Amino acid sequence: MVAEITLVAQLKNKQTKEIAFRELIKQYKERLYWHIRKIVVSHDDADDVLQNTFIKIFNNIDKFNEQSKLFSWMYRIATNESITFINKRAKERNLDISDYQQHLASTLESDDFFTGDEIQVILQKAIATLPQKQQLVFNMKYFDELKYEEISEILETSVGGLKASYFHAVKKIEHYIKNNSH
Amino acid sequence: MNKELKNSENYIISKVGKNNPFSVPKGYLNNVESNIFSKINEDSLPVSSGFDTPANYFKELEDSILEKVSSTKKETKVISLKDRILKVVPFAAAASIILFIGLNTFVFNQNNEISIDNLTESDIEYWLNNSDINDSDIALVLDDDILEENGFSLTNLKDENIEEYINSIDNSSLLNEIN
């Protein structure tokens, strides 16, 4: 694994940019894919957003401010791309963003690339009922097990605010599961 | 708050676990790099088609189209629906009378057309018996080909049937004829 600082330097150099970029995709594709997938739900949409995310990274690497971590910067781009994407989809269908997300969760049972059981569907439906920010924080903390400091850098929010968001998210999900499972 | 959070978190973990319920198509993650590179190459193609327009073409387009539209535009007369209907009434009346007469004549004519199919068999028989028509008149009408050998049903008879018939009848007269 190439160190982040070396990778950034190579990415900013025209001669090494392509090789370094291939390395960058190799290192981060899975983490970014799963982050995007939890937001947009379907695999095809996740694939679209992942590609757009990397292309944005490729085109904007010169603007990357080395004060923040490359990883957080890429996560932020992936998050923004995903949210822009589902907003666009909701608008196309004339739906409110939260209605659209509930609709997405209801498609899971028939999704070939969703292998979860009944209770996992319930959890996804519970997540879909949360406000956007709480959804993001919950997924990053519960599934990706990121630290509050990392999430804070990605979402550009204070650690205190994130902790409160996560607390509310967990309580609502607990409540939802209790009401919807037997 | 921390303890409460831990309890709720543990409840969710015990119920659902932390396994990722999503999956990807086989081989998908191995192809991500090449997919992205092909898209980047696509993006690096020139965006412009190379076609150009004369200066100010789009700026002046509305004006030139509107000008054409207004020069052919005529003053539109306003005709009320009632006027329209009243105008049409005499024509409609005349048309319906003509149609009535026309239809009647047509049906009448059709009924008076004479064809052989309209005659009954007894009519034809009556006519044949009462007119002085002779054999040569009939022969004149009939074409030669009607009287061809194959025109008779006789040709369709099978040999066995003929044999059977000959066996079944009194053939003494036939024998007399041969002699």
XYZ file of C-alpha atoms in Angstrom, chain A:
182
model
C 0.000 0.000 0.000
C 1.430 3.322 -1.124
C 1.502 5.926 1.647
C -1.108 8.627 1.282
C 1.388 11.476 1.065
C 3.332 9.783 -1.760
C 0.139 8.960 -3.582
C -1.045 12.569 -3.445
C 2.304 13.785 -4.802
C 2.140 11.257 -7.649
C -1.452 12.219 -8.406
C -0.468 15.837 -8.776
C 2.351 14.990 -11.134
C 1.186 14.680 -14.761
C 3.650 11.907 -15.507
C 2.620 9.653 -12.672
C -1.007 10.681 -12.413
C -2.543 7.710 -14.193
C -0.562 5.033 -12.408
C -1.170 6.690 -9.076
C -4.852 7.006 -9.841
C -5.107 3.297 -10.593
C -3.502 2.651 -7.221
C -5.913 5.056 -5.553
C -8.947 3.273 -6.975
C -7.517 -0.071 -5.924
C -7.069 1.119 -2.358
C -10.378 2.880 -1.853
C -12.897 1.365 -4.244
C -14.435 -1.051 -1.758
C -14.802 1.353 1.131
C -16.260 4.055 -1.115
C -18.509 1.585 -2.899
C -20.074 0.350 0.341
C -20.473 3.872 1.656
C -22.291 4.900 -1.545
C -24.289 1.695 -1.748
C -25.840 2.238 1.687
C -27.100 5.633 0.549
C -28.341 4.873 -2.964
C -29.335 1.241 -2.187
C -29.303 -0.345 -5.660
C -26.077 -1.766 -7.063
C -26.443 -0.158 -10.490
C -26.902 3.276 -8.995
C -23.978 2.682 -6.629
C -21.817 1.767 -9.626
C -22.797 4.983 -11.411
C -22.101 7.129 -8.383
C -18.802 5.365 -7.619
C -17.532 6.032 -11.138
C -18.612 9.663 -11.019
C -16.951 10.020 -7.629
C -13.597 8.748 -8.893
C -13.824 10.872 -12.028
C -14.451 13.919 -9.865
C -11.454 12.984 -7.732
C -9.327 12.578 -10.878
C -10.374 15.940 -12.263
C -10.080 17.840 -8.998
C -6.997 16.352 -7.413
C -5.131 19.609 -7.924
C -7.668 21.336 -5.711
C -7.165 18.836 -2.917
C -6.081 20.656 0.176
C -3.428 18.553 1.828
C -4.405 19.783 5.271
C -7.245 17.296 5.326
C -6.857 13.597 4.794
C -7.196 12.246 1.261
C -9.505 9.600 2.625
C -11.876 12.128 4.232
C -11.837 14.255 1.099
C -12.820 11.318 -1.086
C -15.488 10.206 1.369
C -16.912 13.707 1.287
C -17.076 13.682 -2.510
C -18.719 10.249 -2.465
C -21.281 11.431 0.113
C -22.129 14.552 -1.861
C -22.383 12.631 -5.110
C -24.697 10.050 -3.515
C -26.990 12.620 -1.961
C -27.123 14.670 -5.145
C -27.957 11.478 -6.992
C -30.891 10.413 -4.791
C -32.207 13.965 -4.697
C -32.233 13.979 -8.473
C -33.990 10.616 -8.587
C -36.608 11.774 -6.066
C -37.222 14.927 -8.069
C -37.637 12.948 -11.300
C -40.330 10.907 -9.572
C -41.895 13.955 -7.966
C -41.268 12.506 -4.529
C -40.061 13.949 -1.295
C -36.541 12.690 -0.528
C -37.681 10.727 2.549
C -40.578 9.151 0.597
C -38.127 8.149 -2.101
C -35.811 6.544 0.448
C -38.679 4.580 1.991
C -39.568 3.431 -1.517
C -35.957 2.307 -2.030
C -36.024 0.327 1.218
C -39.222 -1.382 0.133
C -37.492 -2.678 -3.018
C -34.860 -4.559 -1.006
C -36.779 -7.831 -0.685
C -36.812 -8.211 -4.464
C -33.229 -6.983 -4.973
C -30.973 -9.769 -6.250
C -28.004 -8.156 -4.576
C -29.538 -7.886 -1.162
C -28.808 -11.025 0.801
C -30.074 -9.865 4.160
C -32.859 -11.599 6.043
C -36.139 -10.169 7.307
C -34.654 -8.343 10.311
C -31.987 -6.776 8.104
C -34.680 -5.446 5.815
C -36.389 -3.983 8.880
C -33.141 -2.272 9.885
C -32.758 -0.769 6.401
C -36.357 0.435 6.516
C -35.700 1.943 9.936
C -32.634 3.781 8.610
C -34.708 5.125 5.711
C -37.063 6.839 8.154
C -34.221 8.921 9.667
C -33.251 12.436 8.607
C -30.407 12.432 6.051
C -27.677 13.445 8.482
C -28.639 10.794 11.034
C -28.649 8.143 8.310
C -25.116 9.052 7.278
C -23.815 9.128 10.833
C -25.496 5.859 11.717
C -24.099 4.017 8.670
C -20.594 5.371 9.179
C -20.534 4.616 12.866
C -22.497 1.367 13.064
C -21.401 -0.429 9.883
C -18.148 1.294 8.844
C -17.063 1.792 12.476
C -15.438 5.130 11.743
C -14.340 7.348 14.601
C -16.312 10.509 15.399
C -13.231 12.525 14.458
C -13.148 10.937 11.017
C -16.865 11.414 10.452
C -16.493 14.988 11.626
C -13.867 15.602 8.959
C -15.955 13.992 6.230
C -19.215 15.709 7.043
C -17.600 18.908 8.306
C -19.675 18.830 11.496
C -18.648 19.075 15.123
C -18.028 15.883 17.076
C -20.644 16.949 19.646
C -23.292 17.331 16.955
C -22.412 13.924 15.515
C -22.688 12.249 18.893
C -26.174 13.687 19.352
C -27.158 12.628 15.831
C -25.926 9.095 16.425
C -27.732 8.894 19.771
C -31.049 9.935 18.199
C -30.549 7.585 15.275
C -29.874 4.582 17.517
C -32.889 5.313 19.753
C -35.236 5.666 16.780
C -33.952 2.503 15.159
C -34.290 0.547 18.406
C -37.860 1.783 18.681
C -38.620 0.932 15.063
C -37.259 -2.598 15.381
C -39.218 -3.209 18.591
C -42.422 -2.117 16.871
C -41.852 -3.959 13.619
C -40.301 -7.310 14.535
C -41.770 -10.198 16.435
